[in-house]
Amino acid sequence: METRAPRWVERDELNRDPAMQDFVQSLIARFGRELSVAVARSSLAPHLFVSRGAHGVFFVNRRPNTVFAFAYAGPDERFADAAGDLFEYAAQGKLVANILEEEPKAKELAGLGYTATPFGVMQKVPRLAGFSLEGTKMRRLRYQISHYEKHGQCETREYRTGSDLATDRTVAALVDAWKAGKKQIGPYVDHFRGRIASGELPGDCRLFLTYRDGQLDSAVVISRLPAANGYLMDLEFYGADMPLGGLEFTISRIQEILAKEGVSYFSLGATFGTQMEACAEEDPRVGKMLRGLHAARIFNNDGNFQFKNKFRPENTRLYVSRSRDAPSASFTDVLMIFADPENRRQSRQEAPSAPATTTPAAPVLPPP
């Protein structure tokens, strides 16, 4: 295949280019993992970086001095080359590149001389057919599900948005109630709430509702992971008066439904701000910063991690990789992307500068 220079694609440009969209969706279908299909990606990483030769893409965001790659979609054997392209592209624009990845890929970059600082974990059930509530390890989960079931007639069922206007409105009202109890939410929640209210759930998402004596207690959105024959637990909404165990009940029922459908993999998603103990490959300055924020409960999601651990998932560490000489102060830009992904507190920034390149035609999907 013809060699092509790396290319940064703005969100607006991507939205106007159906061929590029098809290319990206093809990569996600074949190689995409949790972070590439997550609903939050549209806000956290709205732009695209296409690697040299168009073998893979990073979903990216930026600040004036920083590039942040939230997810990669492409062949594993091309990851290091694609990461090298991004690091080089950023350096040419005098920017600091940061790449978020799970342990295998982060360790690969560490072997090439980059730092890999713990940032969180990915929690998943890779063999869904073997999931069971039996055994001593599941005792706490069984207790909470039983506690919820004692509060009424409980039922979880899948709902197709747009099939009943009253239900659409009820789900939207539940999202509003959930938002009212949160100090900070990502803008993608409002975007998604609007799609639920208008009955326009994306085709790769499914919505499950749990009722207790006819009252809607929770709504869980899962996103398809075609590359793994699985689903990601993407968004969870619930009311303030939902009894203890309500989400555990819903998630367990969803797993049972998916297992019967022949789905083999279920991911509980990424949890950032937990399990960040020091490691040999980390940037010690960034690690110290993150652990300080964790101790101050500013960047701390231990509770969410413990909630998911009740399902006894496999946990894989998430790391942020960057150059060893990158200034530690620039890492605050990465944290600000999570706090304010669409940069609403500042005027819109320009795309990173880089040497002029010829705009290629729509990338061709690499052969299997």
mmCIF file of C-alpha atoms in Angstrom:
data_model
loop_
_atom_site.group_PDB
_atom_site.id
_atom_site.type_symbol
_atom_site.label_atom_id
_atom_site.label_comp_id
_atom_site.label_asym_id
_atom_site.label_seq_id
_atom_site.Cartn_x
_atom_site.Cartn_y
_atom_site.Cartn_z
ATOM 1 C CA MET A 1 0.000 0.000 0.000
ATOM 2 C CA GLU A 2 1.158 3.513 -0.784
ATOM 3 C CA THR A 3 2.915 5.204 2.153
ATOM 4 C CA ARG A 4 1.025 8.203 3.458
ATOM 5 C CA ALA A 5 2.151 10.857 5.910
ATOM 6 C CA PRO A 6 0.503 11.009 9.318
ATOM 7 C CA ARG A 7 -2.557 13.217 9.375
ATOM 8 C CA TRP A 8 -4.538 15.118 12.010
ATOM 9 C CA VAL A 9 -8.277 15.223 11.266
ATOM 10 C CA GLU A 10 -10.484 17.772 13.040
ATOM 11 C CA ARG A 11 -13.901 16.665 14.298
ATOM 12 C CA ASP A 12 -15.684 19.004 11.867
ATOM 13 C CA GLU A 13 -13.672 17.602 8.970
ATOM 14 C CA LEU A 14 -14.390 14.037 10.045
ATOM 15 C CA ASN A 15 -18.112 14.780 10.264
ATOM 16 C CA ARG A 16 -18.066 15.991 6.650
ATOM 17 C CA ASP A 17 -16.155 13.001 5.278
ATOM 18 C CA PRO A 18 -18.280 9.821 4.947
ATOM 19 C CA ALA A 19 -15.378 7.853 3.458
ATOM 20 C CA MET A 20 -13.163 8.627 6.449
ATOM 21 C CA GLN A 21 -16.014 7.740 8.809
ATOM 22 C CA ASP A 22 -16.422 4.378 7.068
ATOM 23 C CA PHE A 23 -12.678 3.780 7.354
ATOM 24 C CA VAL A 24 -12.703 4.517 11.089
ATOM 25 C CA GLN A 25 -15.745 2.313 11.700
ATOM 26 C CA SER A 26 -14.060 -0.515 9.815
ATOM 27 C CA LEU A 27 -11.023 -0.245 12.066
ATOM 28 C CA ILE A 28 -13.230 -0.204 15.178
ATOM 29 C CA ALA A 29 -15.159 -3.261 13.970
ATOM 30 C CA ARG A 30 -11.953 -5.230 13.456
ATOM 31 C CA PHE A 31 -9.683 -3.924 16.198
ATOM 32 C CA GLY A 32 -11.523 -1.504 18.480
ATOM 33 C CA ARG A 33 -11.531 -1.992 22.237
ATOM 34 C CA GLU A 34 -13.451 -0.355 25.078
ATOM 35 C CA LEU A 35 -12.102 3.175 24.889
ATOM 36 C CA SER A 36 -12.666 3.425 21.144
ATOM 37 C CA VAL A 37 -16.401 2.604 21.382
ATOM 38 C CA ALA A 38 -17.216 4.398 24.652
ATOM 39 C CA VAL A 39 -19.860 7.114 24.455
ATOM 40 C CA ALA A 40 -17.525 9.469 26.341
ATOM 41 C CA ARG A 41 -14.969 9.256 23.546
ATOM 42 C CA SER A 42 -16.934 11.729 21.433
ATOM 43 C CA SER A 43 -16.175 14.419 24.026
ATOM 44 C CA LEU A 44 -12.888 13.255 25.517
ATOM 45 C CA ALA A 45 -11.274 12.610 22.128
ATOM 46 C CA PRO A 46 -13.299 14.251 19.337
ATOM 47 C CA HIS A 47 -10.482 14.452 16.769
ATOM 48 C CA LEU A 48 -8.533 11.826 14.847
ATOM 49 C CA PHE A 49 -4.879 11.110 14.180
ATOM 50 C CA VAL A 50 -4.221 8.784 11.239
ATOM 51 C CA SER A 51 -0.859 7.042 11.375
ATOM 52 C CA ARG A 52 1.639 6.766 8.546
ATOM 53 C CA GLY A 53 0.289 4.394 5.929
ATOM 54 C CA ALA A 54 -3.214 4.644 7.421
ATOM 55 C CA HIS A 55 -2.774 1.393 9.353
ATOM 56 C CA GLY A 56 -4.354 2.683 12.550
ATOM 57 C CA VAL A 57 -5.885 5.721 14.199
ATOM 58 C CA PHE A 58 -5.795 7.437 17.568
ATOM 59 C CA PHE A 59 -8.815 9.277 18.940
ATOM 60 C CA VAL A 60 -7.292 12.469 20.265
ATOM 61 C CA ASN A 61 -7.850 15.760 22.067
ATOM 62 C CA ARG A 62 -5.571 18.723 22.646
ATOM 63 C CA ARG A 63 -4.691 21.753 24.661
ATOM 64 C CA PRO A 64 -2.330 24.564 23.560
ATOM 65 C CA ASN A 65 0.778 22.571 24.543
ATOM 66 C CA THR A 66 -0.549 19.032 24.804
ATOM 67 C CA VAL A 67 -1.931 16.189 22.677
ATOM 68 C CA PHE A 68 -3.848 13.426 24.435
ATOM 69 C CA ALA A 69 -4.603 10.093 22.725
ATOM 70 C CA PHE A 70 -7.574 8.489 24.475
ATOM 71 C CA ALA A 71 -7.907 5.355 22.338
ATOM 72 C CA TYR A 72 -6.279 3.437 19.501
ATOM 73 C CA ALA A 73 -7.954 1.389 16.793
ATOM 74 C CA GLY A 74 -5.730 -0.672 14.542
ATOM 75 C CA PRO A 75 -3.640 -3.840 14.397
ATOM 76 C CA ASP A 76 -1.652 -4.566 17.562
ATOM 77 C CA GLU A 77 1.521 -5.058 15.556
ATOM 78 C CA ARG A 78 1.197 -1.519 14.171
ATOM 79 C CA PHE A 79 0.585 0.164 17.523
ATOM 80 C CA ALA A 80 4.193 1.087 18.350
ATOM 81 C CA ASP A 81 4.729 2.552 14.877
ATOM 82 C CA ALA A 82 1.509 4.555 15.125
ATOM 83 C CA ALA A 83 2.509 5.817 18.586
ATOM 84 C CA GLY A 84 5.895 6.816 17.214
ATOM 85 C CA ASP A 85 4.159 8.803 14.478
ATOM 86 C CA LEU A 86 2.072 10.641 17.062
ATOM 87 C CA PHE A 87 5.049 11.418 19.305
ATOM 88 C CA GLU A 88 7.000 12.713 16.300
ATOM 89 C CA TYR A 89 4.062 14.729 14.980
ATOM 90 C CA ALA A 90 3.536 16.383 18.364
ATOM 91 C CA ALA A 91 7.239 17.128 18.848
ATOM 92 C CA GLN A 92 7.406 18.877 15.481
ATOM 93 C CA GLY A 93 4.649 21.172 16.707
ATOM 94 C CA LYS A 94 6.430 21.658 20.070
ATOM 95 C CA LEU A 95 3.662 19.766 21.852
ATOM 96 C CA VAL A 96 3.751 17.025 24.484
ATOM 97 C CA ALA A 97 2.015 13.792 23.420
ATOM 98 C CA ASN A 98 0.338 11.527 25.986
ATOM 99 C CA ILE A 99 -1.078 8.108 25.085
ATOM 100 C CA LEU A 100 -3.567 6.242 27.299
ATOM 101 C CA GLU A 101 -3.415 2.465 26.928
ATOM 102 C CA GLU A 102 -3.760 -0.840 28.720
ATOM 103 C CA GLU A 103 -0.762 -2.627 30.137
ATOM 104 C CA PRO A 104 0.474 -4.679 27.154
ATOM 105 C CA LYS A 105 0.742 -1.708 24.800
ATOM 106 C CA ALA A 106 2.018 0.657 27.501
ATOM 107 C CA LYS A 107 4.740 -1.843 28.406
ATOM 108 C CA GLU A 108 5.663 -2.035 24.730
ATOM 109 C CA LEU A 109 6.187 1.733 24.680
ATOM 110 C CA ALA A 110 8.148 1.552 27.927
ATOM 111 C CA GLY A 111 10.479 -0.891 26.205
ATOM 112 C CA LEU A 112 11.099 1.776 23.576
ATOM 113 C CA GLY A 113 12.119 4.330 26.190
ATOM 114 C CA TYR A 114 8.842 6.104 26.998
ATOM 115 C CA THR A 115 7.439 6.412 30.503
ATOM 116 C CA ALA A 116 4.285 4.551 31.514
ATOM 117 C CA THR A 117 2.538 6.038 34.556
ATOM 118 C CA PRO A 118 -0.405 4.171 36.171
ATOM 119 C CA PHE A 119 -3.678 6.013 35.609
ATOM 120 C CA GLY A 120 -6.424 3.501 36.397
ATOM 121 C CA VAL A 121 -7.713 0.055 35.424
ATOM 122 C CA MET A 122 -9.862 -1.684 32.847
ATOM 123 C CA GLN A 123 -12.254 -4.221 34.402
ATOM 124 C CA LYS A 124 -13.727 -6.974 32.261
ATOM 125 C CA VAL A 125 -15.378 -10.387 32.247
ATOM 126 C CA PRO A 126 -13.689 -12.092 29.274
ATOM 127 C CA ARG A 127 -15.579 -15.398 29.565
ATOM 128 C CA LEU A 128 -19.177 -14.360 30.011
ATOM 129 C CA ALA A 129 -20.542 -17.885 29.626
ATOM 130 C CA GLY A 130 -18.751 -18.817 32.843
ATOM 131 C CA PHE A 131 -20.190 -15.957 34.886
ATOM 132 C CA SER A 132 -22.177 -17.176 37.898
ATOM 133 C CA LEU A 133 -23.473 -15.772 41.153
ATOM 134 C CA GLU A 134 -22.589 -19.002 42.938
ATOM 135 C CA GLY A 135 -19.615 -19.446 45.248
ATOM 136 C CA THR A 136 -18.141 -17.645 48.226
ATOM 137 C CA LYS A 137 -16.490 -14.970 46.070
ATOM 138 C CA MET A 138 -19.923 -13.809 44.938
ATOM 139 C CA ARG A 139 -21.426 -13.722 48.422
ATOM 140 C CA ARG A 140 -21.448 -9.926 48.710
ATOM 141 C CA LEU A 141 -22.935 -9.528 45.230
ATOM 142 C CA ARG A 142 -25.660 -12.077 46.011
ATOM 143 C CA TYR A 143 -26.478 -10.291 49.250
ATOM 144 C CA GLN A 144 -26.954 -6.923 47.551
ATOM 145 C CA ILE A 145 -29.063 -8.372 44.743
ATOM 146 C CA SER A 146 -31.213 -10.149 47.313
ATOM 147 C CA HIS A 147 -31.554 -6.936 49.300
ATOM 148 C CA TYR A 148 -32.869 -5.140 46.215
ATOM 149 C CA GLU A 149 -35.296 -7.931 45.307
ATOM 150 C CA LYS A 150 -36.916 -7.693 48.756
ATOM 151 C CA HIS A 151 -38.164 -4.194 47.925
ATOM 152 C CA GLY A 152 -40.704 -5.256 45.325
ATOM 153 C CA GLN A 153 -41.283 -7.030 42.045
ATOM 154 C CA CYS A 154 -38.058 -6.382 40.109
ATOM 155 C CA GLU A 155 -37.565 -6.805 36.387
ATOM 156 C CA THR A 156 -34.888 -5.856 33.836
ATOM 157 C CA ARG A 157 -35.829 -5.670 30.191
ATOM 158 C CA GLU A 158 -34.340 -4.258 27.031
ATOM 159 C CA TYR A 159 -36.025 -1.188 25.595
ATOM 160 C CA ARG A 160 -35.794 0.198 22.059
ATOM 161 C CA THR A 161 -35.774 3.983 22.214
ATOM 162 C CA GLY A 162 -38.410 5.642 20.092
ATOM 163 C CA SER A 163 -40.886 2.784 20.487
ATOM 164 C CA ASP A 164 -42.849 4.535 23.233
ATOM 165 C CA LEU A 165 -42.811 8.295 23.752
ATOM 166 C CA ALA A 166 -43.815 8.091 27.415
ATOM 167 C CA THR A 167 -40.970 5.684 28.180
ATOM 168 C CA ASP A 168 -38.489 7.911 26.354
ATOM 169 C CA ARG A 169 -39.567 10.812 28.548
ATOM 170 C CA THR A 170 -39.388 8.703 31.710
ATOM 171 C CA VAL A 171 -35.825 7.612 30.917
ATOM 172 C CA ALA A 172 -34.815 11.205 30.144
ATOM 173 C CA ALA A 173 -36.281 12.278 33.492
ATOM 174 C CA LEU A 174 -34.255 9.562 35.231
ATOM 175 C CA VAL A 175 -31.078 10.929 33.611
ATOM 176 C CA ASP A 176 -32.003 14.402 34.868
ATOM 177 C CA ALA A 177 -32.516 13.053 38.397
ATOM 178 C CA TRP A 178 -29.158 11.273 38.252
ATOM 179 C CA LYS A 179 -27.434 14.450 37.053
ATOM 180 C CA ALA A 180 -28.916 16.415 39.950
ATOM 181 C CA GLY A 181 -26.995 14.256 42.398
ATOM 182 C CA LYS A 182 -23.607 14.721 40.680
ATOM 183 C CA LYS A 183 -21.156 17.548 41.215
ATOM 184 C CA GLN A 184 -19.698 17.275 37.724
ATOM 185 C CA ILE A 185 -20.709 15.408 34.583
ATOM 186 C CA GLY A 186 -19.245 15.207 31.112
ATOM 187 C CA PRO A 187 -20.996 17.016 28.252
ATOM 188 C CA TYR A 188 -21.560 13.658 26.544
ATOM 189 C CA VAL A 189 -24.225 12.897 29.180
ATOM 190 C CA ASP A 190 -26.382 15.801 27.996
ATOM 191 C CA HIS A 191 -25.795 14.838 24.367
ATOM 192 C CA PHE A 192 -26.825 11.271 25.079
ATOM 193 C CA ARG A 193 -29.797 12.322 27.178
ATOM 194 C CA GLY A 194 -31.067 14.293 24.192
ATOM 195 C CA ARG A 195 -30.784 11.237 21.961
ATOM 196 C CA ILE A 196 -32.694 9.107 24.454
ATOM 197 C CA ALA A 197 -35.441 11.712 24.766
ATOM 198 C CA SER A 198 -35.793 11.899 20.978
ATOM 199 C CA GLY A 199 -35.717 8.122 20.567
ATOM 200 C CA GLU A 200 -32.482 8.126 18.564
ATOM 201 C CA LEU A 201 -30.141 5.793 20.400
ATOM 202 C CA PRO A 202 -27.083 4.944 18.245
ATOM 203 C CA GLY A 203 -27.366 1.619 16.481
ATOM 204 C CA ASP A 204 -24.371 0.112 18.291
ATOM 205 C CA CYS A 205 -25.910 0.825 21.712
ATOM 206 C CA ARG A 206 -28.551 -1.078 23.667
ATOM 207 C CA LEU A 207 -30.618 0.198 26.582
ATOM 208 C CA PHE A 208 -31.778 -1.919 29.538
ATOM 209 C CA LEU A 209 -34.322 -0.661 32.063
ATOM 210 C CA THR A 210 -34.975 -2.039 35.544
ATOM 211 C CA TYR A 211 -38.382 -1.560 37.145
ATOM 212 C CA ARG A 212 -39.434 -2.159 40.748
ATOM 213 C CA ASP A 213 -43.197 -2.472 41.168
ATOM 214 C CA GLY A 214 -43.581 -0.623 37.884
ATOM 215 C CA GLN A 215 -41.278 2.261 38.855
ATOM 216 C CA LEU A 216 -38.173 2.884 36.767
ATOM 217 C CA ASP A 217 -35.131 2.541 39.040
ATOM 218 C CA SER A 218 -32.219 2.388 36.599
ATOM 219 C CA ALA A 219 -31.184 2.594 32.964
ATOM 220 C CA VAL A 220 -27.965 1.042 31.655
ATOM 221 C CA VAL A 221 -26.532 1.629 28.195
ATOM 222 C CA ILE A 222 -24.153 -0.939 26.726
ATOM 223 C CA SER A 223 -22.072 -0.408 23.584
ATOM 224 C CA ARG A 224 -21.149 -3.131 21.126
ATOM 225 C CA LEU A 225 -17.568 -4.394 20.970
ATOM 226 C CA PRO A 226 -17.570 -6.270 17.660
ATOM 227 C CA ALA A 227 -13.846 -7.051 17.736
ATOM 228 C CA ALA A 228 -14.334 -9.040 20.956
ATOM 229 C CA ASN A 229 -17.832 -10.453 20.393
ATOM 230 C CA GLY A 230 -18.849 -8.453 23.402
ATOM 231 C CA TYR A 231 -20.282 -5.325 24.972
ATOM 232 C CA LEU A 232 -19.077 -2.473 27.128
ATOM 233 C CA MET A 233 -21.141 -1.290 30.098
ATOM 234 C CA ASP A 234 -21.061 2.334 29.012
ATOM 235 C CA LEU A 235 -23.519 4.507 30.948
ATOM 236 C CA GLU A 236 -25.535 3.880 34.118
ATOM 237 C CA PHE A 237 -28.323 6.119 35.430
ATOM 238 C CA TYR A 238 -30.411 5.617 38.554
ATOM 239 C CA GLY A 239 -32.707 7.458 40.927
ATOM 240 C CA ALA A 240 -31.789 8.665 44.405
ATOM 241 C CA ASP A 241 -34.418 6.389 45.974
ATOM 242 C CA MET A 242 -33.224 3.176 44.326
ATOM 243 C CA PRO A 243 -32.571 0.613 47.088
ATOM 244 C CA LEU A 244 -29.140 -0.883 47.673
ATOM 245 C CA GLY A 245 -28.300 -3.530 45.095
ATOM 246 C CA GLY A 246 -30.294 -2.036 42.240
ATOM 247 C CA LEU A 247 -27.386 -1.629 39.844
ATOM 248 C CA GLU A 248 -25.934 -4.992 40.832
ATOM 249 C CA PHE A 249 -29.304 -6.569 39.979
ATOM 250 C CA THR A 250 -29.413 -4.833 36.599
ATOM 251 C CA ILE A 251 -25.851 -5.642 35.582
ATOM 252 C CA SER A 252 -26.240 -9.301 36.548
ATOM 253 C CA ARG A 253 -29.442 -9.576 34.527
ATOM 254 C CA ILE A 254 -27.766 -7.975 31.507
ATOM 255 C CA GLN A 255 -24.909 -10.458 31.743
ATOM 256 C CA GLU A 256 -27.377 -13.345 31.856
ATOM 257 C CA ILE A 257 -29.218 -12.028 28.791
ATOM 258 C CA LEU A 258 -26.004 -11.518 26.810
ATOM 259 C CA ALA A 259 -24.649 -14.956 27.738
ATOM 260 C CA LYS A 260 -27.835 -16.563 26.399
ATOM 261 C CA GLU A 261 -27.314 -14.646 23.143
ATOM 262 C CA GLY A 262 -23.854 -16.183 22.762
ATOM 263 C CA VAL A 263 -21.955 -13.012 23.673
ATOM 264 C CA SER A 264 -18.583 -14.042 25.079
ATOM 265 C CA TYR A 265 -17.126 -10.832 26.524
ATOM 266 C CA PHE A 266 -18.497 -8.167 28.844
ATOM 267 C CA SER A 267 -16.500 -5.154 29.972
ATOM 268 C CA LEU A 268 -17.308 -3.114 33.056
ATOM 269 C CA GLY A 269 -15.248 -0.326 31.538
ATOM 270 C CA ALA A 270 -12.373 1.892 32.577
ATOM 271 C CA THR A 271 -11.991 3.306 36.061
ATOM 272 C CA PHE A 272 -9.581 6.230 36.203
ATOM 273 C CA GLY A 273 -7.964 7.435 39.422
ATOM 274 C CA THR A 274 -7.467 4.110 41.176
ATOM 275 C CA GLN A 275 -4.770 1.434 41.622
ATOM 276 C CA MET A 276 -1.984 3.908 40.857
ATOM 277 C CA GLU A 277 0.879 2.458 42.893
ATOM 278 C CA ALA A 278 4.367 3.413 41.719
ATOM 279 C CA CYS A 279 6.084 1.285 39.080
ATOM 280 C CA ALA A 280 9.547 1.215 37.543
ATOM 281 C CA GLU A 281 8.460 2.585 34.162
ATOM 282 C CA GLU A 282 6.516 5.608 35.425
ATOM 283 C CA ASP A 283 7.379 9.283 35.182
ATOM 284 C CA PRO A 284 8.084 9.792 38.911
ATOM 285 C CA ARG A 285 6.988 13.435 38.815
ATOM 286 C CA VAL A 286 3.656 12.612 37.220
ATOM 287 C CA GLY A 287 3.182 9.599 39.475
ATOM 288 C CA LYS A 288 3.774 11.719 42.554
ATOM 289 C CA MET A 289 1.280 14.320 41.268
ATOM 290 C CA LEU A 290 -1.420 11.709 40.626
ATOM 291 C CA ARG A 291 -0.975 9.987 43.960
ATOM 292 C CA GLY A 292 -1.188 13.342 45.708
ATOM 293 C CA LEU A 293 -4.464 14.111 43.920
ATOM 294 C CA HIS A 294 -5.697 10.622 44.784
ATOM 295 C CA ALA A 295 -4.884 11.095 48.476
ATOM 296 C CA ALA A 296 -6.717 14.432 48.419
ATOM 297 C CA ARG A 297 -9.717 12.641 46.838
ATOM 298 C CA ILE A 298 -9.570 14.931 43.819
ATOM 299 C CA PHE A 299 -8.658 12.164 41.369
ATOM 300 C CA ASN A 300 -9.990 9.167 43.239
ATOM 301 C CA ASN A 301 -12.420 6.558 41.967
ATOM 302 C CA ASP A 302 -11.667 3.770 44.425
ATOM 303 C CA GLY A 303 -15.365 3.412 45.209
ATOM 304 C CA ASN A 304 -16.239 2.744 41.562
ATOM 305 C CA PHE A 305 -13.388 0.249 41.318
ATOM 306 C CA GLN A 306 -14.644 -1.619 44.391
ATOM 307 C CA PHE A 307 -18.214 -1.618 43.062
ATOM 308 C CA LYS A 308 -17.120 -3.312 39.835
ATOM 309 C CA ASN A 309 -14.846 -5.721 41.681
ATOM 310 C CA LYS A 310 -17.926 -7.372 43.183
ATOM 311 C CA PHE A 311 -18.409 -8.997 39.759
ATOM 312 C CA ARG A 312 -14.917 -10.547 40.056
ATOM 313 C CA PRO A 313 -13.607 -9.163 36.768
ATOM 314 C CA GLU A 314 -10.107 -9.395 35.371
ATOM 315 C CA ASN A 315 -8.360 -6.095 36.044
ATOM 316 C CA THR A 316 -5.769 -4.674 33.658
ATOM 317 C CA ARG A 317 -3.867 -1.509 34.503
ATOM 318 C CA LEU A 318 -4.183 1.602 32.356
ATOM 319 C CA TYR A 319 -1.154 3.827 31.846
ATOM 320 C CA VAL A 320 -0.343 7.169 30.278
ATOM 321 C CA SER A 321 2.803 7.013 28.141
ATOM 322 C CA ARG A 322 4.910 10.075 27.304
ATOM 323 C CA SER A 323 8.496 11.041 26.514
ATOM 324 C CA ARG A 324 10.948 10.876 29.412
ATOM 325 C CA ASP A 325 11.947 14.513 28.939
ATOM 326 C CA ALA A 326 8.344 15.799 28.837
ATOM 327 C CA PRO A 327 7.724 18.548 31.431
ATOM 328 C CA SER A 328 5.611 17.240 34.301
ATOM 329 C CA ALA A 329 3.608 20.483 34.527
ATOM 330 C CA SER A 330 2.110 19.767 31.102
ATOM 331 C CA PHE A 331 0.322 16.725 32.536
ATOM 332 C CA THR A 332 -2.242 19.020 34.128
ATOM 333 C CA ASP A 333 -3.558 19.502 30.583
ATOM 334 C CA VAL A 334 -4.445 15.807 30.470
ATOM 335 C CA LEU A 335 -6.379 16.083 33.727
ATOM 336 C CA MET A 336 -8.156 19.195 32.447
ATOM 337 C CA ILE A 337 -9.285 17.292 29.367
ATOM 338 C CA PHE A 338 -11.129 14.892 31.666
ATOM 339 C CA ALA A 339 -12.572 17.775 33.700
ATOM 340 C CA ASP A 340 -13.471 19.950 30.694
ATOM 341 C CA PRO A 341 -13.111 17.818 27.540
ATOM 342 C CA GLU A 342 -14.656 20.305 25.150
ATOM 343 C CA ASN A 343 -12.540 23.166 26.520
ATOM 344 C CA ARG A 344 -15.595 25.275 27.237
ATOM 345 C CA ARG A 345 -13.589 27.455 29.615
ATOM 346 C CA GLN A 346 -11.379 28.748 26.817
ATOM 347 C CA SER A 347 -11.817 29.791 23.235
ATOM 348 C CA ARG A 348 -11.393 27.064 20.670
ATOM 349 C CA GLN A 349 -7.760 26.136 20.037
ATOM 350 C CA GLU A 350 -6.238 25.535 16.644
ATOM 351 C CA ALA A 351 -5.104 22.081 15.603
ATOM 352 C CA PRO A 352 -1.468 21.207 16.315
ATOM 353 C CA SER A 353 0.912 22.592 13.747
ATOM 354 C CA ALA A 354 2.941 20.186 11.672
ATOM 355 C CA PRO A 355 4.809 20.161 8.378
ATOM 356 C CA ALA A 356 2.556 20.588 5.387
ATOM 357 C CA THR A 357 1.412 17.324 3.883
ATOM 358 C CA THR A 358 -0.612 16.343 0.882
ATOM 359 C CA THR A 359 -4.158 15.516 1.936
ATOM 360 C CA PRO A 360 -4.632 11.866 1.032
ATOM 361 C CA ALA A 361 -7.719 10.241 -0.314
ATOM 362 C CA ALA A 362 -9.805 8.260 2.126
ATOM 363 C CA PRO A 363 -7.521 5.654 3.739
ATOM 364 C CA VAL A 364 -7.691 2.105 2.516
ATOM 365 C CA LEU A 365 -8.293 -0.502 5.181
ATOM 366 C CA PRO A 366 -5.175 -2.663 5.611
ATOM 367 C CA PRO A 367 -5.564 -6.346 4.721
ATOM 368 C CA PRO A 368 -6.364 -8.785 7.549
#
